[in-house]
Amino acid sequence: MENQTKEMNQAENTSAAQGLDACKAAVMPTYGRFDVIFEKGQGAMLWDTKGETYLDFVSGVAVNALGHGNPELAAVISEQAAKLMHISNLYWNEPQLKLAKNLIDLSEGALQDVFFCNSGTEALEGAIKLARKYGKKRDAVKVAHLSHSFHGRTMGALSVTGQPKYQAPFMPLIPEVYEFPANDIEALKNLDSSYCGFLVEPIQGEGGVNPISNEYLEALRAKCDALDIVLIFDEVQTGIGRLGTFYAHQSTSIKPDVVCLAKGLGCGFPIGAFIASKKVSVLTAGEHGSTFGGNPLATAVALKGVEIISSPDFLAQVKEKSQKIIQKLQALTDGHTIKSIKGKGLLIGIELGVDVKSFNTLAFDHKLLLIPAGENVIRVLPPLNVTDEEINLFFSKLEVILEALKEDKIAK
């Protein structure tokens, strides 16, 4: 009887999956997807429509900071949705006000004004507009960004993304945008008073998990101060505890003028924000807006996530787990398959000596979800509350993958 029930359930799942497969043609083909449909998750684990179990160390690309199925977040969503989901920014709402105050307080005096939106790209767009308006007082319109950067896919954010492969199909982009080589202090001599803003990711995620040195950031901060340039930190992937500090810039010795947030801010619920110091906060009523930005439901969820993640004990655990993972990965470094380990906190890059796409496909075949970054790096992005058991499972799967690669080389 038990086997019969199991077979019936499998048949139902297969039928449902086939029905969903028929719907795939309705979705615009703008993503390279694995052929899997996920239906539920818990912590760092995911289950697909066939009942297969996967270890998720992508976390929605650093979005699911507290993993899947978090009961505290689910309770907030249910409670807030029953009360109020959206009212527009013609009026105040309590979760938005509380979240704004928390984000400002957590900046330790660096930032004072918050604008809420729905994504990282939107946050970057707003920050660029702010910098452009700030520079108007001295006719400064140029915007600088770093090589290998990634700031988003809308026309403004794409214009400040230092990766031609993303830009080429959409030329021409917005004018007066210039690229500077990352970590090249000497090149900063080319900055002058015609620039209004400079965008930096403290660690370039999409570009290959490339850290920007503290020495470079200090030199850049000094240059921006001297020329009155707005220094914008893109913390969309690196912020909200990902590096072991609440804000990514708190792991450096400098303070930016603007910080852009999204991804982990909503722990899975769409929300973004850019936060500015009073000095550069020049946008006024009617100059920028977002219909859904700062709605009660999104800000209520983010408020709970921020309360959890900003706890000193929680952040200390992020650092401890990071150290454990990085040390174990370094022990597997052989100079060939794994060449080096880089990153900070729970944004970790494994530099590979093998094809990154093939490695990622092999990981998927072993029910381990990872994500490429740059040309030869695989990103490891577990939830910030990843358990020791999930970390151990990650290394068990990784060792099997490395052994399979070794055997494949021997066979060839």
mmCIF file of C-alpha atoms in Angstrom:
data_model
loop_
_atom_site.group_PDB
_atom_site.id
_atom_site.type_symbol
_atom_site.label_atom_id
_atom_site.label_comp_id
_atom_site.label_asym_id
_atom_site.label_seq_id
_atom_site.Cartn_x
_atom_site.Cartn_y
_atom_site.Cartn_z
ATOM 1 C CA MET A 1 0.000 0.000 0.000
ATOM 2 C CA GLU A 2 2.840 2.374 0.907
ATOM 3 C CA ASN A 3 4.626 1.684 -2.389
ATOM 4 C CA GLN A 4 1.375 2.205 -4.291
ATOM 5 C CA THR A 5 0.844 5.586 -2.610
ATOM 6 C CA LYS A 6 4.421 6.580 -3.362
ATOM 7 C CA GLU A 7 4.011 5.632 -7.016
ATOM 8 C CA MET A 8 0.777 7.629 -7.240
ATOM 9 C CA ASN A 9 2.486 10.690 -5.750
ATOM 10 C CA GLN A 10 5.378 10.351 -8.182
ATOM 11 C CA ALA A 11 2.936 10.073 -11.080
ATOM 12 C CA GLU A 12 1.115 13.198 -9.911
ATOM 13 C CA ASN A 13 4.396 15.094 -9.579
ATOM 14 C CA THR A 14 5.468 13.984 -13.065
ATOM 15 C CA SER A 15 2.150 15.085 -14.534
ATOM 16 C CA ALA A 16 2.353 18.459 -12.789
ATOM 17 C CA ALA A 17 5.927 18.973 -13.989
ATOM 18 C CA GLN A 18 4.921 18.143 -17.554
ATOM 19 C CA GLY A 19 2.147 20.712 -17.296
ATOM 20 C CA LEU A 20 4.644 23.340 -16.163
ATOM 21 C CA ASP A 21 7.055 22.351 -18.928
ATOM 22 C CA ALA A 22 4.362 23.294 -21.429
ATOM 23 C CA CYS A 23 4.309 26.798 -19.915
ATOM 24 C CA LYS A 24 8.038 27.471 -20.387
ATOM 25 C CA ALA A 25 7.597 28.859 -23.894
ATOM 26 C CA ALA A 26 5.543 31.713 -22.423
ATOM 27 C CA VAL A 27 8.576 33.086 -20.547
ATOM 28 C CA MET A 28 10.960 35.420 -22.382
ATOM 29 C CA PRO A 29 14.271 33.536 -22.853
ATOM 30 C CA THR A 30 16.546 36.062 -21.133
ATOM 31 C CA TYR A 31 18.157 33.619 -18.683
ATOM 32 C CA GLY A 32 20.320 30.540 -19.089
ATOM 33 C CA ARG A 33 18.419 28.236 -16.749
ATOM 34 C CA PHE A 34 19.067 24.732 -15.471
ATOM 35 C CA ASP A 35 16.214 22.394 -16.341
ATOM 36 C CA VAL A 36 14.710 22.146 -12.887
ATOM 37 C CA ILE A 37 11.582 23.500 -11.228
ATOM 38 C CA PHE A 38 11.859 24.124 -7.496
ATOM 39 C CA GLU A 39 8.755 24.106 -5.333
ATOM 40 C CA LYS A 40 9.862 24.393 -1.700
ATOM 41 C CA GLY A 41 12.847 25.032 0.529
ATOM 42 C CA GLN A 42 14.049 25.027 4.101
ATOM 43 C CA GLY A 43 17.263 26.653 5.275
ATOM 44 C CA ALA A 44 19.871 25.958 2.599
ATOM 45 C CA MET A 45 17.930 23.015 1.162
ATOM 46 C CA LEU A 46 15.635 23.004 -1.885
ATOM 47 C CA TRP A 47 13.251 20.394 -3.294
ATOM 48 C CA ASP A 48 12.192 20.219 -6.924
ATOM 49 C CA THR A 49 8.927 19.009 -8.415
ATOM 50 C CA LYS A 50 10.393 15.504 -8.748
ATOM 51 C CA GLY A 51 11.207 15.301 -5.049
ATOM 52 C CA GLU A 52 14.980 15.656 -5.547
ATOM 53 C CA THR A 53 16.929 17.509 -2.832
ATOM 54 C CA TYR A 54 19.551 20.182 -3.540
ATOM 55 C CA LEU A 55 21.962 22.148 -1.364
ATOM 56 C CA ASP A 56 21.527 25.819 -2.232
ATOM 57 C CA PHE A 57 24.759 27.810 -1.890
ATOM 58 C CA VAL A 58 23.530 30.475 -4.301
ATOM 59 C CA SER A 59 20.841 31.821 -1.950
ATOM 60 C CA GLY A 60 18.990 33.505 -4.794
ATOM 61 C CA VAL A 61 22.293 35.262 -5.652
ATOM 62 C CA ALA A 62 22.894 36.522 -2.093
ATOM 63 C CA VAL A 63 19.204 37.375 -1.616
ATOM 64 C CA ASN A 64 17.974 34.682 0.775
ATOM 65 C CA ALA A 65 20.137 35.875 3.649
ATOM 66 C CA LEU A 66 18.144 33.857 6.197
ATOM 67 C CA GLY A 67 17.599 30.844 3.967
ATOM 68 C CA HIS A 68 14.358 29.378 2.677
ATOM 69 C CA GLY A 69 11.165 29.035 4.682
ATOM 70 C CA ASN A 70 12.288 31.207 7.581
ATOM 71 C CA PRO A 71 9.406 31.077 10.094
ATOM 72 C CA GLU A 72 9.979 34.576 11.495
ATOM 73 C CA LEU A 73 9.840 36.150 8.054
ATOM 74 C CA ALA A 74 6.826 34.050 7.054
ATOM 75 C CA ALA A 75 4.971 35.219 10.165
ATOM 76 C CA VAL A 76 5.700 38.879 9.375
ATOM 77 C CA ILE A 77 4.527 38.454 5.783
ATOM 78 C CA SER A 78 1.289 36.845 6.882
ATOM 79 C CA GLU A 79 0.575 39.410 9.593
ATOM 80 C CA GLN A 80 1.440 42.465 7.494
ATOM 81 C CA ALA A 81 -0.347 41.214 4.357
ATOM 82 C CA ALA A 82 -3.527 40.846 6.380
ATOM 83 C CA LYS A 83 -3.236 44.475 7.540
ATOM 84 C CA LEU A 84 -1.783 46.547 4.703
ATOM 85 C CA MET A 85 0.342 45.757 1.658
ATOM 86 C CA HIS A 86 0.454 48.986 -0.335
ATOM 87 C CA ILE A 87 -0.745 52.579 0.019
ATOM 88 C CA SER A 88 1.699 54.582 -2.192
ATOM 89 C CA ASN A 89 4.204 57.177 -1.052
ATOM 90 C CA LEU A 90 1.560 59.875 -0.835
ATOM 91 C CA TYR A 91 1.285 58.781 2.802
ATOM 92 C CA TRP A 92 3.528 57.513 5.626
ATOM 93 C CA ASN A 93 3.509 53.921 6.834
ATOM 94 C CA GLU A 94 4.929 52.584 10.090
ATOM 95 C CA PRO A 95 7.203 49.748 8.830
ATOM 96 C CA GLN A 96 8.896 52.125 6.373
ATOM 97 C CA LEU A 97 9.630 54.685 9.061
ATOM 98 C CA LYS A 98 11.016 52.083 11.475
ATOM 99 C CA LEU A 99 13.189 50.480 8.784
ATOM 100 C CA ALA A 100 14.585 53.843 7.690
ATOM 101 C CA LYS A 101 15.483 54.728 11.289
ATOM 102 C CA ASN A 102 17.178 51.350 11.824
ATOM 103 C CA LEU A 103 19.250 51.651 8.646
ATOM 104 C CA ILE A 104 20.381 55.136 9.603
ATOM 105 C CA ASP A 105 21.254 54.120 13.164
ATOM 106 C CA LEU A 106 23.230 51.115 11.916
ATOM 107 C CA SER A 107 25.367 53.396 9.715
ATOM 108 C CA GLU A 108 26.907 54.857 12.891
ATOM 109 C CA GLY A 109 26.553 58.455 11.749
ATOM 110 C CA ALA A 110 27.723 57.985 8.159
ATOM 111 C CA LEU A 111 24.312 58.226 6.479
ATOM 112 C CA GLN A 112 21.112 60.162 7.166
ATOM 113 C CA ASP A 113 18.538 59.957 4.321
ATOM 114 C CA VAL A 114 16.928 56.798 2.864
ATOM 115 C CA PHE A 115 15.091 56.324 -0.421
ATOM 116 C CA PHE A 116 13.267 52.997 -0.845
ATOM 117 C CA CYS A 117 12.847 51.240 -4.181
ATOM 118 C CA ASN A 118 12.485 47.633 -5.361
ATOM 119 C CA SER A 119 15.870 46.399 -6.591
ATOM 120 C CA GLY A 120 19.591 46.997 -6.705
ATOM 121 C CA THR A 121 19.447 48.377 -10.216
ATOM 122 C CA GLU A 122 16.859 50.940 -9.133
ATOM 123 C CA ALA A 123 19.036 51.901 -6.170
ATOM 124 C CA LEU A 124 21.996 52.511 -8.503
ATOM 125 C CA GLU A 125 19.833 54.536 -10.892
ATOM 126 C CA GLY A 126 18.740 56.760 -8.016
ATOM 127 C CA ALA A 127 22.298 57.191 -6.781
ATOM 128 C CA ILE A 128 23.466 58.246 -10.250
ATOM 129 C CA LYS A 129 20.667 60.818 -10.446
ATOM 130 C CA LEU A 130 21.619 62.136 -7.018
ATOM 131 C CA ALA A 131 25.276 62.490 -8.036
ATOM 132 C CA ARG A 132 24.346 64.241 -11.272
ATOM 133 C CA LYS A 133 22.169 66.773 -9.444
ATOM 134 C CA TYR A 134 24.796 67.299 -6.737
ATOM 135 C CA GLY A 135 27.391 68.072 -9.407
ATOM 136 C CA LYS A 136 25.173 70.588 -11.185
ATOM 137 C CA LYS A 137 26.275 73.370 -8.832
ATOM 138 C CA ARG A 138 29.709 73.272 -10.475
ATOM 139 C CA ASP A 139 28.710 71.881 -13.900
ATOM 140 C CA ALA A 140 30.169 68.460 -13.088
ATOM 141 C CA VAL A 141 28.389 65.632 -14.951
ATOM 142 C CA LYS A 142 30.969 62.859 -15.440
ATOM 143 C CA VAL A 143 30.425 59.563 -13.603
ATOM 144 C CA ALA A 144 33.270 57.125 -12.902
ATOM 145 C CA HIS A 145 33.205 53.388 -12.298
ATOM 146 C CA LEU A 146 35.750 50.571 -12.064
ATOM 147 C CA SER A 147 36.806 47.976 -14.611
ATOM 148 C CA HIS A 148 35.107 44.568 -14.199
ATOM 149 C CA SER A 149 32.289 46.146 -12.193
ATOM 150 C CA PHE A 150 28.625 45.152 -12.367
ATOM 151 C CA HIS A 151 25.905 47.574 -11.285
ATOM 152 C CA GLY A 152 22.755 46.409 -13.052
ATOM 153 C CA ARG A 153 20.972 46.028 -16.377
ATOM 154 C CA THR A 154 18.859 49.161 -16.856
ATOM 155 C CA MET A 155 20.378 51.771 -19.157
ATOM 156 C CA GLY A 156 21.869 53.924 -16.413
ATOM 157 C CA ALA A 157 23.212 51.070 -14.276
ATOM 158 C CA LEU A 158 24.428 49.263 -17.397
ATOM 159 C CA SER A 159 26.337 52.387 -18.441
ATOM 160 C CA VAL A 160 28.448 52.195 -15.264
ATOM 161 C CA THR A 161 29.040 48.448 -15.576
ATOM 162 C CA GLY A 162 32.616 47.722 -16.594
ATOM 163 C CA GLN A 163 31.885 44.617 -18.675
ATOM 164 C CA PRO A 164 31.441 45.204 -22.434
ATOM 165 C CA LYS A 165 29.692 41.840 -22.930
ATOM 166 C CA TYR A 166 26.651 43.222 -21.107
ATOM 167 C CA GLN A 167 26.776 46.628 -22.795
ATOM 168 C CA ALA A 168 27.437 45.883 -26.472
ATOM 169 C CA PRO A 169 23.868 45.025 -27.611
ATOM 170 C CA PHE A 170 22.457 48.241 -26.146
ATOM 171 C CA MET A 171 24.818 50.948 -27.326
ATOM 172 C CA PRO A 172 24.740 53.905 -27.154
ATOM 173 C CA LEU A 173 24.492 54.130 -23.370
ATOM 174 C CA ILE A 174 24.228 57.286 -21.284
ATOM 175 C CA PRO A 175 27.042 59.759 -22.007
ATOM 176 C CA GLU A 176 29.800 61.142 -19.781
ATOM 177 C CA VAL A 177 30.599 57.822 -18.090
ATOM 178 C CA TYR A 178 34.248 56.785 -17.694
ATOM 179 C CA GLU A 179 36.018 53.638 -16.533
ATOM 180 C CA PHE A 180 38.985 53.514 -14.134
ATOM 181 C CA PRO A 181 41.189 50.440 -13.588
ATOM 182 C CA ALA A 182 40.383 48.757 -10.290
ATOM 183 C CA ASN A 183 42.980 49.056 -7.521
ATOM 184 C CA ASP A 184 45.153 51.397 -9.603
ATOM 185 C CA ILE A 185 45.854 54.351 -7.300
ATOM 186 C CA GLU A 186 48.043 56.071 -9.888
ATOM 187 C CA ALA A 187 45.117 56.222 -12.326
ATOM 188 C CA LEU A 188 43.140 58.327 -9.863
ATOM 189 C CA LYS A 189 45.238 61.307 -10.969
ATOM 190 C CA ASN A 190 42.869 61.446 -13.964
ATOM 191 C CA LEU A 191 39.949 62.352 -11.719
ATOM 192 C CA ASP A 192 39.154 66.064 -11.820
ATOM 193 C CA SER A 193 36.411 68.504 -10.892
ATOM 194 C CA SER A 194 34.344 67.596 -13.974
ATOM 195 C CA TYR A 195 33.301 64.364 -12.188
ATOM 196 C CA CYS A 196 30.192 64.297 -10.012
ATOM 197 C CA GLY A 197 30.198 60.673 -8.839
ATOM 198 C CA PHE A 198 32.348 57.544 -8.465
ATOM 199 C CA LEU A 199 30.816 54.072 -8.050
ATOM 200 C CA VAL A 200 32.581 51.209 -6.268
ATOM 201 C CA GLU A 201 31.718 47.665 -5.171
ATOM 202 C CA PRO A 202 33.851 46.881 -2.064
ATOM 203 C CA ILE A 203 34.160 43.371 -3.507
ATOM 204 C CA GLN A 204 33.202 42.895 -7.144
ATOM 205 C CA GLY A 205 30.793 39.976 -7.105
ATOM 206 C CA GLU A 206 29.731 39.404 -10.700
ATOM 207 C CA GLY A 207 33.151 40.511 -11.930
ATOM 208 C CA GLY A 208 34.940 37.596 -10.233
ATOM 209 C CA VAL A 209 34.858 38.182 -6.454
ATOM 210 C CA ASN A 210 37.590 40.814 -6.784
ATOM 211 C CA PRO A 211 38.376 42.680 -3.543
ATOM 212 C CA ILE A 212 39.060 46.407 -3.795
ATOM 213 C CA SER A 213 42.000 47.124 -1.512
ATOM 214 C CA ASN A 214 41.594 49.329 1.535
ATOM 215 C CA GLU A 215 44.622 51.334 0.365
ATOM 216 C CA TYR A 216 42.856 52.092 -2.911
ATOM 217 C CA LEU A 217 39.592 53.010 -1.139
ATOM 218 C CA GLU A 218 41.433 55.417 1.168
ATOM 219 C CA ALA A 219 43.109 57.099 -1.802
ATOM 220 C CA LEU A 220 39.775 57.297 -3.612
ATOM 221 C CA ARG A 221 38.026 58.765 -0.566
ATOM 222 C CA ALA A 222 40.708 61.451 -0.273
ATOM 223 C CA LYS A 223 40.446 62.284 -3.970
ATOM 224 C CA CYS A 224 36.638 62.508 -3.832
ATOM 225 C CA ASP A 225 36.868 64.782 -0.787
ATOM 226 C CA ALA A 226 39.337 67.086 -2.511
ATOM 227 C CA LEU A 227 37.238 67.348 -5.685
ATOM 228 C CA ASP A 228 33.775 67.257 -4.057
ATOM 229 C CA ILE A 229 32.829 64.018 -5.873
ATOM 230 C CA VAL A 230 30.037 61.825 -4.503
ATOM 231 C CA LEU A 231 31.517 58.444 -3.513
ATOM 232 C CA ILE A 232 28.879 55.738 -4.035
ATOM 233 C CA PHE A 233 29.268 52.252 -2.600
ATOM 234 C CA ASP A 234 27.310 49.535 -4.372
ATOM 235 C CA GLU A 235 26.616 47.189 -1.459
ATOM 236 C CA VAL A 236 23.782 45.368 -3.211
ATOM 237 C CA GLN A 237 25.592 42.016 -2.950
ATOM 238 C CA THR A 238 28.117 42.793 -0.213
ATOM 239 C CA GLY A 239 25.898 44.596 2.314
ATOM 240 C CA ILE A 240 23.410 43.423 4.987
ATOM 241 C CA GLY A 241 25.835 41.170 6.851
ATOM 242 C CA ARG A 242 27.312 39.350 3.851
ATOM 243 C CA LEU A 243 30.902 40.354 4.750
ATOM 244 C CA GLY A 244 30.452 39.881 8.502
ATOM 245 C CA THR A 245 29.677 43.554 9.141
ATOM 246 C CA PHE A 246 26.190 44.967 8.682
ATOM 247 C CA TYR A 247 27.295 47.397 5.969
ATOM 248 C CA ALA A 248 30.113 46.338 3.668
ATOM 249 C CA HIS A 249 31.913 49.663 4.109
ATOM 250 C CA GLN A 250 32.178 48.904 7.829
ATOM 251 C CA SER A 251 34.743 46.255 6.890
ATOM 252 C CA THR A 252 36.903 49.059 5.449
ATOM 253 C CA SER A 253 38.388 52.206 6.995
ATOM 254 C CA ILE A 254 36.295 54.674 4.992
ATOM 255 C CA LYS A 255 32.742 56.001 4.846
ATOM 256 C CA PRO A 256 30.998 56.537 1.489
ATOM 257 C CA ASP A 257 28.571 59.368 0.714
ATOM 258 C CA VAL A 258 25.909 57.010 -0.654
ATOM 259 C CA VAL A 259 25.251 53.301 -0.107
ATOM 260 C CA CYS A 260 23.067 51.210 -2.434
ATOM 261 C CA LEU A 261 21.293 48.166 -0.979
ATOM 262 C CA ALA A 262 18.971 45.387 -2.161
ATOM 263 C CA LYS A 263 19.321 41.568 -2.314
ATOM 264 C CA GLY A 264 19.748 40.568 1.368
ATOM 265 C CA LEU A 265 17.819 43.621 2.579
ATOM 266 C CA GLY A 266 14.504 41.834 1.996
ATOM 267 C CA CYS A 267 15.810 38.303 2.703
ATOM 268 C CA GLY A 268 13.916 37.122 -0.388
ATOM 269 C CA PHE A 269 11.240 39.805 -0.604
ATOM 270 C CA PRO A 270 11.884 42.457 -3.306
ATOM 271 C CA ILE A 271 13.165 45.733 -1.856
ATOM 272 C CA GLY A 272 16.034 48.109 -2.526
ATOM 273 C CA ALA A 273 17.294 51.380 -1.097
ATOM 274 C CA PHE A 274 19.953 54.024 -1.449
ATOM 275 C CA ILE A 275 21.056 55.926 1.627
ATOM 276 C CA ALA A 276 22.860 59.263 1.497
ATOM 277 C CA SER A 277 24.703 61.568 3.851
ATOM 278 C CA LYS A 278 23.039 64.933 4.495
ATOM 279 C CA LYS A 279 25.823 66.663 2.592
ATOM 280 C CA VAL A 280 24.903 65.049 -0.733
ATOM 281 C CA SER A 281 21.177 64.411 -0.178
ATOM 282 C CA VAL A 282 19.913 66.927 -2.743
ATOM 283 C CA LEU A 283 16.846 65.234 -4.256
ATOM 284 C CA THR A 284 13.562 67.005 -3.529
ATOM 285 C CA ALA A 285 9.834 66.299 -4.013
ATOM 286 C CA GLY A 286 9.014 65.251 -7.560
ATOM 287 C CA GLU A 287 12.622 64.626 -8.645
ATOM 288 C CA HIS A 288 12.631 60.898 -7.946
ATOM 289 C CA GLY A 289 10.014 58.311 -7.099
ATOM 290 C CA SER A 290 8.974 54.659 -7.007
ATOM 291 C CA THR A 291 5.360 53.459 -7.001
ATOM 292 C CA PHE A 292 6.039 50.320 -4.969
ATOM 293 C CA GLY A 293 9.149 51.537 -3.145
ATOM 294 C CA GLY A 294 8.906 51.377 0.632
ATOM 295 C CA ASN A 295 5.509 49.683 0.678
ATOM 296 C CA PRO A 296 4.364 48.366 4.079
ATOM 297 C CA LEU A 297 4.770 44.684 3.209
ATOM 298 C CA ALA A 298 8.308 44.933 1.825
ATOM 299 C CA THR A 299 9.547 47.193 4.621
ATOM 300 C CA ALA A 300 7.959 45.047 7.344
ATOM 301 C CA VAL A 301 9.818 41.978 6.052
ATOM 302 C CA ALA A 302 13.074 43.922 5.681
ATOM 303 C CA LEU A 303 12.679 45.361 9.178
ATOM 304 C CA LYS A 304 12.546 41.856 10.672
ATOM 305 C CA GLY A 305 15.506 40.706 8.575
ATOM 306 C CA VAL A 306 17.571 43.733 9.579
ATOM 307 C CA GLU A 307 16.750 43.190 13.256
ATOM 308 C CA ILE A 308 18.002 39.601 13.049
ATOM 309 C CA ILE A 309 21.088 40.179 10.900
ATOM 310 C CA SER A 310 22.331 43.319 12.666
ATOM 311 C CA SER A 311 22.691 41.501 15.989
ATOM 312 C CA PRO A 312 26.370 41.446 17.038
ATOM 313 C CA ASP A 313 26.079 37.732 17.878
ATOM 314 C CA PHE A 314 24.626 36.966 14.450
ATOM 315 C CA LEU A 315 27.383 38.912 12.648
ATOM 316 C CA ALA A 316 30.024 37.187 14.767
ATOM 317 C CA GLN A 317 28.655 33.827 13.598
ATOM 318 C CA VAL A 318 28.886 34.944 9.970
ATOM 319 C CA LYS A 319 32.603 35.615 10.501
ATOM 320 C CA GLU A 320 33.097 32.276 12.265
ATOM 321 C CA LYS A 321 31.376 30.333 9.471
ATOM 322 C CA SER A 322 33.328 32.265 6.870
ATOM 323 C CA GLN A 323 36.617 31.371 8.531
ATOM 324 C CA LYS A 324 35.626 27.698 8.715
ATOM 325 C CA ILE A 325 34.622 27.520 5.040
ATOM 326 C CA ILE A 326 37.608 29.488 3.733
ATOM 327 C CA GLN A 327 40.115 27.453 5.759
ATOM 328 C CA LYS A 328 38.652 24.178 4.479
ATOM 329 C CA LEU A 329 38.627 25.468 0.909
ATOM 330 C CA GLN A 330 42.235 26.590 1.181
ATOM 331 C CA ALA A 331 43.142 23.061 2.279
ATOM 332 C CA LEU A 332 41.680 21.789 -1.012
ATOM 333 C CA THR A 333 43.674 24.270 -3.106
ATOM 334 C CA ASP A 334 45.984 22.329 -5.421
ATOM 335 C CA GLY A 335 47.043 25.009 -7.905
ATOM 336 C CA HIS A 336 45.263 23.164 -10.720
ATOM 337 C CA THR A 337 41.546 22.459 -10.234
ATOM 338 C CA ILE A 338 41.311 24.950 -7.362
ATOM 339 C CA LYS A 339 43.924 27.678 -7.842
ATOM 340 C CA SER A 340 43.033 30.076 -5.037
ATOM 341 C CA ILE A 341 40.320 31.256 -2.645
ATOM 342 C CA LYS A 342 39.224 34.877 -2.354
ATOM 343 C CA GLY A 343 36.475 37.010 -0.888
ATOM 344 C CA LYS A 344 35.293 37.847 2.596
ATOM 345 C CA GLY A 345 32.506 36.785 4.929
ATOM 346 C CA LEU A 346 30.070 34.565 3.090
ATOM 347 C CA LEU A 347 30.880 35.987 -0.336
ATOM 348 C CA ILE A 348 33.566 33.499 -1.331
ATOM 349 C CA GLY A 349 35.187 32.937 -4.715
ATOM 350 C CA ILE A 350 36.912 29.734 -5.799
ATOM 351 C CA GLU A 351 39.355 30.481 -8.612
ATOM 352 C CA LEU A 352 39.351 27.456 -10.887
ATOM 353 C CA GLY A 353 41.907 25.984 -13.251
ATOM 354 C CA VAL A 354 39.113 24.175 -15.119
ATOM 355 C CA ASP A 355 36.203 25.480 -17.171
ATOM 356 C CA VAL A 356 33.851 27.261 -14.769
ATOM 357 C CA LYS A 357 30.662 26.398 -16.651
ATOM 358 C CA SER A 358 31.560 22.711 -16.763
ATOM 359 C CA PHE A 359 32.388 22.807 -13.052
ATOM 360 C CA ASN A 360 29.057 24.457 -12.277
ATOM 361 C CA THR A 361 27.157 21.918 -14.363
ATOM 362 C CA LEU A 362 28.907 19.067 -12.575
ATOM 363 C CA ALA A 363 28.021 20.635 -9.224
ATOM 364 C CA PHE A 364 24.378 20.844 -10.320
ATOM 365 C CA ASP A 365 24.460 17.178 -11.334
ATOM 366 C CA HIS A 366 25.551 16.427 -7.755
ATOM 367 C CA LYS A 367 22.642 18.531 -6.417
ATOM 368 C CA LEU A 368 24.871 21.414 -5.326
ATOM 369 C CA LEU A 369 23.876 24.911 -6.454
ATOM 370 C CA LEU A 370 26.740 27.357 -7.054
ATOM 371 C CA ILE A 371 27.111 30.337 -9.414
ATOM 372 C CA PRO A 372 29.933 31.508 -11.719
ATOM 373 C CA ALA A 373 31.548 34.941 -11.403
ATOM 374 C CA GLY A 374 33.809 36.370 -14.061
ATOM 375 C CA GLU A 375 35.784 34.102 -16.363
ATOM 376 C CA ASN A 376 37.151 31.448 -14.001
ATOM 377 C CA VAL A 377 35.587 31.868 -10.552
ATOM 378 C CA ILE A 378 32.737 30.012 -8.881
ATOM 379 C CA ARG A 379 30.861 31.900 -6.167
ATOM 380 C CA VAL A 380 29.882 30.340 -2.846
ATOM 381 C CA LEU A 381 26.944 32.252 -1.332
ATOM 382 C CA PRO A 382 25.289 30.284 1.459
ATOM 383 C CA PRO A 383 22.593 31.810 3.666
ATOM 384 C CA LEU A 384 24.086 33.876 6.472
ATOM 385 C CA ASN A 385 22.520 31.466 8.991
ATOM 386 C CA VAL A 386 23.903 28.372 7.249
ATOM 387 C CA THR A 387 24.255 25.479 9.696
ATOM 388 C CA ASP A 388 27.338 23.355 10.417
ATOM 389 C CA GLU A 389 25.478 20.366 8.964
ATOM 390 C CA GLU A 390 24.869 22.248 5.709
ATOM 391 C CA ILE A 391 28.520 23.331 5.569
ATOM 392 C CA ASN A 392 29.641 19.733 6.072
ATOM 393 C CA LEU A 393 27.264 18.603 3.307
ATOM 394 C CA PHE A 394 28.760 21.240 1.010
ATOM 395 C CA PHE A 395 32.266 19.874 1.522
ATOM 396 C CA SER A 396 31.085 16.277 1.097
ATOM 397 C CA LYS A 397 29.587 17.188 -2.271
ATOM 398 C CA LEU A 398 32.582 19.304 -3.273
ATOM 399 C CA GLU A 399 35.022 16.481 -2.578
ATOM 400 C CA VAL A 400 32.949 14.131 -4.749
ATOM 401 C CA ILE A 401 32.960 16.733 -7.536
ATOM 402 C CA LEU A 402 36.732 17.213 -7.304
ATOM 403 C CA GLU A 403 37.265 13.442 -7.384
ATOM 404 C CA ALA A 404 35.024 13.165 -10.451
ATOM 405 C CA LEU A 405 37.090 15.862 -12.187
ATOM 406 C CA LYS A 406 40.297 14.058 -11.260
ATOM 407 C CA GLU A 407 38.995 10.748 -12.643
ATOM 408 C CA ASP A 408 37.814 12.487 -15.817
ATOM 409 C CA LYS A 409 41.318 13.910 -16.402
ATOM 410 C CA ILE A 410 42.872 10.466 -15.849
ATOM 411 C CA ALA A 411 40.402 8.931 -18.305
ATOM 412 C CA LYS A 412 41.344 11.480 -20.943
#
